Tab-separated table of C-alpha atoms in Angstrom:
chain	number	residue	atom	x	y	z
V	11	MET	CA	19.236	28.567	-17.204
V	12	ASN	CA	18.285	31.919	-17.752
V	13	HIS	CA	14.590	33.226	-18.840
V	14	GLU	CA	15.775	33.904	-22.319
V	15	GLU	CA	17.277	30.184	-22.606
V	16	LEU	CA	14.184	28.638	-21.183
V	17	ALA	CA	11.774	30.675	-23.277
V	18	GLN	CA	13.666	29.601	-26.303
V	19	GLU	CA	13.738	25.871	-25.244
V	20	LEU	CA	9.859	26.233	-24.777
V	21	ALA	CA	9.296	27.781	-28.225
V	22	ASP	CA	11.469	24.963	-29.871
V	23	PHE	CA	9.676	22.201	-28.005
V	24	TRP	CA	6.084	23.628	-28.876
V	25	LEU	CA	6.703	24.939	-32.443
V	26	PRO	CA	5.624	21.485	-33.873
V	27	ALA	CA	2.369	21.580	-32.395
V	28	LEU	CA	1.826	25.175	-33.298
V	29	GLU	CA	3.073	25.195	-36.886
V	30	GLY	CA	0.145	22.863	-38.578
V	31	ARG	CA	-2.576	25.185	-36.800
V	32	ASP	CA	-4.315	28.232	-37.765
V	33	TRP	CA	-3.903	31.374	-35.799
V	34	LYS	CA	-7.127	30.727	-33.773
V	35	GLY	CA	-5.904	27.185	-32.979
V	36	ARG	CA	-2.418	28.635	-31.858
V	37	LEU	CA	-4.172	30.974	-29.704
V	38	GLU	CA	-6.041	28.169	-27.977
V	39	VAL	CA	-3.014	26.343	-27.551
V	40	LEU	CA	-0.931	29.070	-26.351
V	41	ASP	CA	-3.481	30.024	-23.685
V	42	GLU	CA	-3.069	26.059	-22.224
V	43	ILE	CA	0.552	26.854	-22.302
V	44	HIS	CA	0.166	30.022	-20.280
V	45	ALA	CA	-1.923	28.374	-17.789
V	46	GLN	CA	0.411	25.569	-17.140
V	47	LEU	CA	3.437	27.934	-16.904
V	48	TYR	CA	1.420	29.969	-14.378
V	49	GLN	CA	1.091	26.862	-12.322
V	50	ASP	CA	4.560	25.546	-12.944
V	51	LEU	CA	6.710	28.491	-12.228
V	52	PRO	CA	7.363	29.553	-8.691
V	53	THR	CA	6.781	33.395	-8.814
V	54	LEU	CA	4.696	35.897	-11.015
V	55	GLU	CA	7.873	37.772	-11.748
V	56	GLU	CA	9.336	34.365	-13.536
V	57	TYR	CA	5.964	33.833	-15.437
V	58	ASP	CA	5.922	37.452	-16.547
V	59	ALA	CA	9.427	37.170	-17.773
V	60	ILE	CA	9.292	33.837	-19.494
V	61	ALA	CA	5.765	33.840	-21.111
V	62	SER	CA	6.399	37.113	-22.908
V	63	ARG	CA	9.759	35.987	-24.237
V	64	PHE	CA	8.472	32.606	-25.248
V	65	VAL	CA	5.548	33.994	-27.137
V	66	ALA	CA	8.304	36.166	-28.988
V	67	ALA	CA	10.324	33.220	-29.753
V	68	VAL	CA	7.418	31.436	-31.184
V	69	ILE	CA	6.357	34.404	-33.297
V	70	GLU	CA	9.993	34.546	-34.670
V	71	GLN	CA	10.136	30.715	-35.474
V	72	LEU	CA	7.093	31.121	-37.332
V	73	GLY	CA	8.633	33.915	-39.406
V	74	ALA	CA	6.820	36.961	-37.958
V	75	PRO	CA	4.173	37.331	-40.697
V	76	PRO	CA	2.102	40.326	-40.886
V	77	ILE	CA	-1.019	40.505	-38.923
V	78	ARG	CA	-4.071	39.302	-40.874
V	79	GLU	CA	-6.819	38.301	-38.135
V	80	ALA	CA	-7.793	38.956	-34.562
V	81	ALA	CA	-6.232	35.851	-33.107
V	82	GLN	CA	-2.905	36.571	-34.450
V	83	ALA	CA	-3.187	40.139	-33.134
V	84	GLN	CA	-4.013	38.604	-29.868
V	85	ILE	CA	-0.744	36.330	-29.894
V	86	TYR	CA	1.557	39.186	-31.025
V	87	ALA	CA	0.220	41.551	-28.171
V	88	THR	CA	1.395	39.147	-25.649
V	89	SER	CA	4.984	39.039	-27.052
V	90	SER	CA	7.718	40.638	-25.121
V	91	ASP	CA	9.255	41.968	-28.591
V	92	GLU	CA	8.012	45.683	-28.951
V	93	ASP	CA	7.820	45.238	-32.619
V	94	HIS	CA	5.171	42.321	-32.069
V	95	TRP	CA	2.966	44.276	-29.675
V	96	GLY	CA	3.372	47.458	-31.671
V	97	ALA	CA	2.030	45.676	-34.753
V	98	ALA	CA	-0.766	44.070	-32.738
V	99	PHE	CA	-1.746	47.708	-31.681
V	100	ALA	CA	-1.522	49.173	-35.086
V	101	TRP	CA	-3.674	46.416	-36.760
V	102	GLN	CA	-6.103	46.774	-33.934
V	103	TYR	CA	-6.832	50.370	-34.443
V	104	GLY	CA	-6.471	50.366	-38.068
V	105	LEU	CA	-3.253	52.286	-38.480
V	106	THR	CA	-1.657	50.056	-40.976
V	107	GLU	CA	-2.032	50.569	-44.637
V	108	ASP	CA	-1.853	47.306	-46.137
V	109	ILE	CA	-3.835	45.126	-43.493
V	110	GLU	CA	-7.707	45.433	-43.192
V	111	PRO	CA	-8.506	44.873	-39.490
V	112	SER	CA	-11.554	42.886	-38.447
V	113	PRO	CA	-14.807	44.480	-37.953
V	114	ASP	CA	-15.231	42.635	-34.665
V	115	LEU	CA	-12.486	44.784	-33.190
V	116	ASP	CA	-12.848	48.327	-32.376
V	117	THR	CA	-11.135	50.666	-35.120
V	118	PRO	CA	-11.407	54.274	-35.581
V	119	ASP	CA	-14.238	53.146	-38.088
V	120	HIS	CA	-16.010	50.798	-36.035
V	121	GLU	CA	-15.464	52.304	-32.397
V	122	ARG	CA	-18.484	51.550	-30.011
V	123	ARG	CA	-16.755	52.507	-27.106
V	124	ARG	CA	-16.377	56.040	-25.114
V	125	TRP	CA	-12.762	55.461	-24.442
V	126	PRO	CA	-9.998	54.060	-26.226
V	127	ARG	CA	-8.232	50.591	-25.171
V	128	LYS	CA	-4.848	49.917	-24.088
V	129	MET	CA	-3.621	46.351	-24.851
V	130	VAL	CA	-2.244	44.756	-21.746
V	131	ASP	CA	-0.688	41.335	-20.765
V	132	LYS	CA	-0.711	41.130	-17.280
V	133	LEU	CA	-1.665	38.082	-14.892
V	134	THR	CA	-4.055	39.375	-12.429
V	135	GLU	CA	-7.097	38.067	-10.073
V	136	ALA	CA	-10.654	38.502	-10.061
V	137	TRP	CA	-13.143	37.859	-7.357
V	138	ILE	CA	-16.801	36.761	-7.996
V	139	GLN	CA	-18.876	36.273	-4.648
V	140	GLY	CA	-15.692	36.502	-2.922
V	141	GLU	CA	-14.105	33.447	-4.845
V	142	ALA	CA	-10.546	34.432	-6.163
V	143	ILE	CA	-10.031	33.476	-9.854
V	144	ARG	CA	-6.512	33.742	-11.803
V	145	CYS	CA	-6.991	35.674	-15.115
V	146	ARG	CA	-5.147	37.528	-17.683
V	147	LEU	CA	-5.739	41.377	-18.133
V	148	ILE	CA	-5.956	41.495	-22.069
V	149	ASP	CA	-6.967	45.208	-22.291
V	150	LEU	CA	-8.116	48.465	-20.350
V	151	SER	CA	-10.053	51.392	-20.716
V	152	ARG	CA	-11.382	54.177	-18.470
V	153	GLY	CA	-14.706	52.271	-18.920
V	154	GLY	CA	-13.933	48.672	-18.831
V	155	ALA	CA	-11.646	45.755	-19.502
V	156	ARG	CA	-11.260	42.380	-21.005
V	157	ILE	CA	-9.823	39.476	-19.185
V	158	ALA	CA	-9.121	35.928	-20.077
V	159	THR	CA	-9.610	33.323	-17.382
V	160	LEU	CA	-7.312	30.695	-17.096
V	161	GLY	CA	-7.205	26.830	-16.747
V	162	GLY	CA	-11.090	26.068	-17.330
V	163	SER	CA	-13.002	28.420	-15.471
V	164	ALA	CA	-16.806	28.296	-15.647
V	165	PRO	CA	-18.280	30.688	-18.209
V	166	LEU	CA	-19.453	33.928	-16.475
V	167	PRO	CA	-23.086	35.007	-17.341
V	168	PRO	CA	-23.521	38.781	-18.531
V	169	GLY	CA	-24.695	40.855	-15.366
V	170	THR	CA	-22.313	38.854	-13.073
V	171	GLU	CA	-20.757	41.275	-10.620
V	172	ILE	CA	-16.976	41.130	-10.416
V	173	HIS	CA	-14.056	42.637	-8.805
V	174	VAL	CA	-10.651	42.751	-10.717
V	175	ALA	CA	-7.322	43.642	-9.542
V	176	LEU	CA	-5.779	46.395	-12.001
V	177	PRO	CA	-2.282	47.711	-12.491
V	178	GLU	CA	-1.039	49.922	-9.550
V	179	ASP	CA	-2.850	48.083	-7.016
V	180	ARG	CA	-6.230	49.339	-7.977
V	181	ILE	CA	-9.167	47.024	-7.544
V	182	ARG	CA	-12.441	47.930	-9.602
V	183	GLU	CA	-15.884	46.625	-9.397
V	184	ALA	CA	-17.192	45.816	-12.687
V	185	ILE	CA	-20.173	43.762	-14.418
V	186	VAL	CA	-19.722	41.097	-17.191
V	187	VAL	CA	-20.983	42.282	-20.440
V	188	PHE	CA	-19.971	39.199	-22.521
V	189	SER	CA	-18.115	35.819	-21.967
V	190	GLU	CA	-16.872	33.559	-24.564
V	191	ARG	CA	-14.399	30.686	-24.788
V	192	GLY	CA	-12.420	32.074	-21.684
V	193	ARG	CA	-12.617	35.908	-22.633
V	194	VAL	CA	-14.817	37.906	-20.637
V	195	GLY	CA	-15.749	41.706	-21.259
V	196	LEU	CA	-16.110	43.862	-18.363
V	197	GLN	CA	-17.866	47.237	-17.807
V	198	PHE	CA	-16.827	49.077	-14.513
V	199	ALA	CA	-19.506	50.300	-12.047
V	200	GLY	CA	-19.876	53.924	-11.788
């Protein structure tokens, strides 16, 4: 079975569990599924190939509705389909005409950061006091990043020092600025 077929089979299996939930509930279930896939698949490359295709298949089976809330945008941002993650980016930064982005996300009218964020969906590792944790890099800017910890990691209190592996084999030192339900905001040192 190829990656596309496996992703579709997973979407068919999980669709009934996702249909009756709101987008926040779907995001929670998908985070759990991603954590399990990460453990079950033999290589990071297979995980990357299957997980994003699985999300794309789920979105399509749900009818690919226009983005209306933050949790939905987060799901769309992890899809392998360029239209999905493009819609998530447009929604997050207020680039759509008919959809009002949430004020809790950074839009041109609500920008609090010095540098724009780039949405990312990459599995990576972080280290806290030398202990490695698996996480997913959600977004990245010159000044910081946001990660999602996988599989029940303990909450990280603000001020915690952390090292995180970024694309292009860079490791950055950072400090936790917020941590909520597995989502962690980081400010890079320096």
